[in-house]
Tab-separated table of C-alpha atoms in Angstrom:
chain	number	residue	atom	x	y	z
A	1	UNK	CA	11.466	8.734	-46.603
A	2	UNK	CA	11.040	5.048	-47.816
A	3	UNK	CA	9.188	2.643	-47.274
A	4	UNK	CA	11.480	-0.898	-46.359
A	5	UNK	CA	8.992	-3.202	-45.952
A	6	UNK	CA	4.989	-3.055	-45.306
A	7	UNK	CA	5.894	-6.723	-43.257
A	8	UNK	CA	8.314	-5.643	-40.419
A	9	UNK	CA	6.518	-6.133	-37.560
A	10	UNK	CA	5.838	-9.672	-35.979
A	11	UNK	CA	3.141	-11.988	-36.880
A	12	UNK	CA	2.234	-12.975	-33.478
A	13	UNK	CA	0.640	-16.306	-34.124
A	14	UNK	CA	-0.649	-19.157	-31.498
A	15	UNK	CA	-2.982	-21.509	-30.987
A	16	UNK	CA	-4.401	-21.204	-27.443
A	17	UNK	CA	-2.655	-17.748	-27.299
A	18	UNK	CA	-5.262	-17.253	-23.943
A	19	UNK	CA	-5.443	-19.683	-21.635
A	20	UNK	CA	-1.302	-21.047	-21.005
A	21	UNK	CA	-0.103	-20.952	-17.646
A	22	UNK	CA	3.380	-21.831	-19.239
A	23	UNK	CA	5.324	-18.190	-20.295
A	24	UNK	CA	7.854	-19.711	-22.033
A	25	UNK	CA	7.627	-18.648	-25.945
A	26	UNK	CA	8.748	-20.093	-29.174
A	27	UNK	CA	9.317	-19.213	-32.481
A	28	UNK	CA	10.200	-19.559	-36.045
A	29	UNK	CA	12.412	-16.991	-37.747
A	30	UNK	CA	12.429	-16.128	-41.494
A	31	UNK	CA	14.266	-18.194	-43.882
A	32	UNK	CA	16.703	-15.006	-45.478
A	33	UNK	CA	17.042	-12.000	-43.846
A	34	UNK	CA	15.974	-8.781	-45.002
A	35	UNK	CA	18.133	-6.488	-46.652
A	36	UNK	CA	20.610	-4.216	-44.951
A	37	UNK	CA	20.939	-6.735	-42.252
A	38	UNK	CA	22.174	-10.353	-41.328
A	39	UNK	CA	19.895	-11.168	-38.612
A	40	UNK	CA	17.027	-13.300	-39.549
A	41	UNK	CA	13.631	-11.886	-37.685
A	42	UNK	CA	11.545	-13.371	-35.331
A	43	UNK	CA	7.745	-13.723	-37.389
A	44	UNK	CA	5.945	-16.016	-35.618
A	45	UNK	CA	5.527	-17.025	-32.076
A	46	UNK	CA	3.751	-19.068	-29.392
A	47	UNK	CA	3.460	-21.074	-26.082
A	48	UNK	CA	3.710	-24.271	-28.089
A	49	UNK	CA	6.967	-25.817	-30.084
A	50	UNK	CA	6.146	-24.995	-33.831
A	51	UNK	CA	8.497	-28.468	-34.945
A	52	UNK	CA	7.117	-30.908	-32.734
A	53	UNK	CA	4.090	-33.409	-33.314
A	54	UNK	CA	1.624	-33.659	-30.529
A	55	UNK	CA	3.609	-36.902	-28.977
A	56	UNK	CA	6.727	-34.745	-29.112
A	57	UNK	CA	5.719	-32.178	-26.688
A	58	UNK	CA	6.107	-32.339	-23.069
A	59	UNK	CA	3.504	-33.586	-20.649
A	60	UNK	CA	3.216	-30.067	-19.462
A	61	UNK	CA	2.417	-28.352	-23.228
A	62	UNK	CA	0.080	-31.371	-23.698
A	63	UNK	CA	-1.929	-30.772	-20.974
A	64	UNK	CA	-1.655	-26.879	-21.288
A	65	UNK	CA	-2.889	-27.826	-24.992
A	66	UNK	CA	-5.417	-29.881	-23.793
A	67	UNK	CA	-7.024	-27.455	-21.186
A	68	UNK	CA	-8.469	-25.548	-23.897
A	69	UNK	CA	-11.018	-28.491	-24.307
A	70	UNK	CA	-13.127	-28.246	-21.495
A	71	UNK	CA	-14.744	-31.526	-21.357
A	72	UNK	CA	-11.540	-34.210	-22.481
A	73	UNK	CA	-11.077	-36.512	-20.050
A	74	UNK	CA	-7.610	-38.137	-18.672
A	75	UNK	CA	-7.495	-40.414	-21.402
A	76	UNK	CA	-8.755	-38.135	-24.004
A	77	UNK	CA	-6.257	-36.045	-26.725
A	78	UNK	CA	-7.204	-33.163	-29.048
A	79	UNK	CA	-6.678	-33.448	-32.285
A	80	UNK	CA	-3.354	-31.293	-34.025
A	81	UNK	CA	-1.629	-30.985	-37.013
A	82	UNK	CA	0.122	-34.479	-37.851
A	83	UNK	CA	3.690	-32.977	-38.508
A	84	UNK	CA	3.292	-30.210	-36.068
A	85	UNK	CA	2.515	-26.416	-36.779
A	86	UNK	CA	5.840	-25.305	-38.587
A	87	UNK	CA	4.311	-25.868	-41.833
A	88	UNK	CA	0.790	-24.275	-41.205
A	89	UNK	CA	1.819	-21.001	-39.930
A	90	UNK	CA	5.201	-20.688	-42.678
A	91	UNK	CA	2.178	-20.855	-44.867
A	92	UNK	CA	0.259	-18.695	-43.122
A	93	UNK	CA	3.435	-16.023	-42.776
A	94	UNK	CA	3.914	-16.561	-46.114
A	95	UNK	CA	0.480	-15.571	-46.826
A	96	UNK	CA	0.674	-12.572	-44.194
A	97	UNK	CA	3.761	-11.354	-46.178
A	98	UNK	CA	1.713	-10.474	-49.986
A	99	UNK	CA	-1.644	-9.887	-47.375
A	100	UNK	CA	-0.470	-7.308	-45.131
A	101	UNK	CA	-3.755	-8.140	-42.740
A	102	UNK	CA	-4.234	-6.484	-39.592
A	103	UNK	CA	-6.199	-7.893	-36.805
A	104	UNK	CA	-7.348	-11.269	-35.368
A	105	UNK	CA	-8.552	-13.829	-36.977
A	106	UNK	CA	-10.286	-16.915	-34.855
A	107	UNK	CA	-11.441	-19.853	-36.563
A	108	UNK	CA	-12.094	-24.010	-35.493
A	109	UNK	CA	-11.282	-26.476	-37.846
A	110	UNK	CA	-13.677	-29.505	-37.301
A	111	UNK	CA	-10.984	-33.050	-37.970
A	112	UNK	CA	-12.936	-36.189	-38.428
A	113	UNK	CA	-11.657	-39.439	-36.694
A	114	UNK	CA	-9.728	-40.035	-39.842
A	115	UNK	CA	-7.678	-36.835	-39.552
A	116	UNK	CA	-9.092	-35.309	-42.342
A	117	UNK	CA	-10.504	-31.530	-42.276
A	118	UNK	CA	-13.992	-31.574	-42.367
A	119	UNK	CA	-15.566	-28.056	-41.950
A	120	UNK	CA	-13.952	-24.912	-41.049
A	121	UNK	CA	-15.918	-22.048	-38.514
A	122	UNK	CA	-14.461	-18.510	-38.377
A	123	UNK	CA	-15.558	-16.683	-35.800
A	124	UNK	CA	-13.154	-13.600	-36.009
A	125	UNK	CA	-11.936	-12.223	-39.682
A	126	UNK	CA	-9.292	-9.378	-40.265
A	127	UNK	CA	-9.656	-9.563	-44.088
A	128	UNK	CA	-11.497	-12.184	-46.081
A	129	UNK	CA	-8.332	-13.022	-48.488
A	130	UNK	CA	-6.673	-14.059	-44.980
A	131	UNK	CA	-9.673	-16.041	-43.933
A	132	UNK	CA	-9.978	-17.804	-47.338
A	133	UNK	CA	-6.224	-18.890	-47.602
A	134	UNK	CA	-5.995	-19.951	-43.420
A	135	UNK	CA	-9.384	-22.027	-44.076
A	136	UNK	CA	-7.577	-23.929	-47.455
A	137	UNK	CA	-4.462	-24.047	-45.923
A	138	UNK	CA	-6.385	-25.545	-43.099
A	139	UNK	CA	-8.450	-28.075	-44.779
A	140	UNK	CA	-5.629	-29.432	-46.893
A	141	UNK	CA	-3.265	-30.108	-43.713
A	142	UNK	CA	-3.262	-33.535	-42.145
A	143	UNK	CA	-4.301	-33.907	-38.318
A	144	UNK	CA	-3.916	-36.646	-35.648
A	145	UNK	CA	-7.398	-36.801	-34.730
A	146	UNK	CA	-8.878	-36.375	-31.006
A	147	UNK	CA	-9.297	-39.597	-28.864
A	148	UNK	CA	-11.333	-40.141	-26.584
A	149	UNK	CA	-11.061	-43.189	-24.619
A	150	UNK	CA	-8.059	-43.926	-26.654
A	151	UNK	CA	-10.831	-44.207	-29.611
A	152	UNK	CA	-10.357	-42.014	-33.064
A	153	UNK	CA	-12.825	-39.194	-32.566
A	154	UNK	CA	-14.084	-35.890	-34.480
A	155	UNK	CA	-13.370	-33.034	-32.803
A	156	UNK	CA	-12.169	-29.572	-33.019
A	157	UNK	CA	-8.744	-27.767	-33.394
A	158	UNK	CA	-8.473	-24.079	-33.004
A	159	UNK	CA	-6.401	-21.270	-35.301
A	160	UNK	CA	-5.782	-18.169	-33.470
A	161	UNK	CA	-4.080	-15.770	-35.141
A	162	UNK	CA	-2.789	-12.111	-34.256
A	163	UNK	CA	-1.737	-10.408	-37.349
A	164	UNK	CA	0.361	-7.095	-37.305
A	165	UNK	CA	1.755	-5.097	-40.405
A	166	UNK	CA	4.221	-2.846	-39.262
A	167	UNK	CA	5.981	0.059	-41.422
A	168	UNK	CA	9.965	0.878	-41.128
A	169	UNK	CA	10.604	4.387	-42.826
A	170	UNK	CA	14.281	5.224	-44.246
């Protein structure tokens, strides 16, 4: 018996993975396939478009987005990546893929009313190599940053992340 790949399950990967009322799911598939087969796998999904910026998503996955903050107001946003969360979690799977972590890992990234990364807190860790390269990853991404009352505001934006390593024997 072989081993095909230590990465063949899913990494199941969301922010606000909890709280949607919405059960529509989307994803992002890997860029080649693996061998033996044409179709490309399913590695990450979520309640939330991974290509679309926060102005891009529908009133609905806005507001779904935006329950997670308990005290924003009408007028207030959270913050979010600036070029939406495709290239944060590729990274991330990408990551996941030489990793192999297991588990869930929770962490807020604190964005300043520039839209710069300011802190990261992890409150959940599978592995600290994961941790480490989500936080960087995180710090180095540019965010639209939270308004409130339409004004530029710090504030913070959640990573949660389910990781699974799977084995396929031959």
């Amino acid at each position: 018996m072989r081993i095909r790949s230590l990465f063949s399950a899913l990494l199941l990967a969301a922010i606000a993975t909890q709280s949607f009322a919405e059960d529509k799911q989307f994803g992002m598939k890997e860029e080649n396939p693996q061998v033996g087969t044409m179709l490309k796998r399913e590695y990450v999904h979520g309640p939330l478009p991974f290509d679309k910026t926060y102005e891009e998503l529908t009133p609905q996955q806005r507001a779904e987005f935006k329950s997670r903050y308990v005290s924003l107001g009408a007028n207030d946003e959270p913050p979010f990546p600036k070029n939406g969360l495709k290239q944060l979690y590729m990274v991330i799977q990408k990551a996941q893929t030489k990793l192999h972590s297991d588990g869930h890992l929770e962490m807020q990234v604190m964005i300043g009313a520039d839209g710069k990364a300011t802190e990261v807190a992890v409150y959940h860790s599978p592995d600290p190599e994961i941790t480490r390269v989500v936080a960087q990853l995180a710090m180095l991404t540019p965010y639209k940053p939270g308004k409130i009352n339409g004004v530029p505001s710090a504030m913070a934006f959640p990573i949660d992340v389910d990781f699974k390593v799977g084995l396929q024997a031959q």
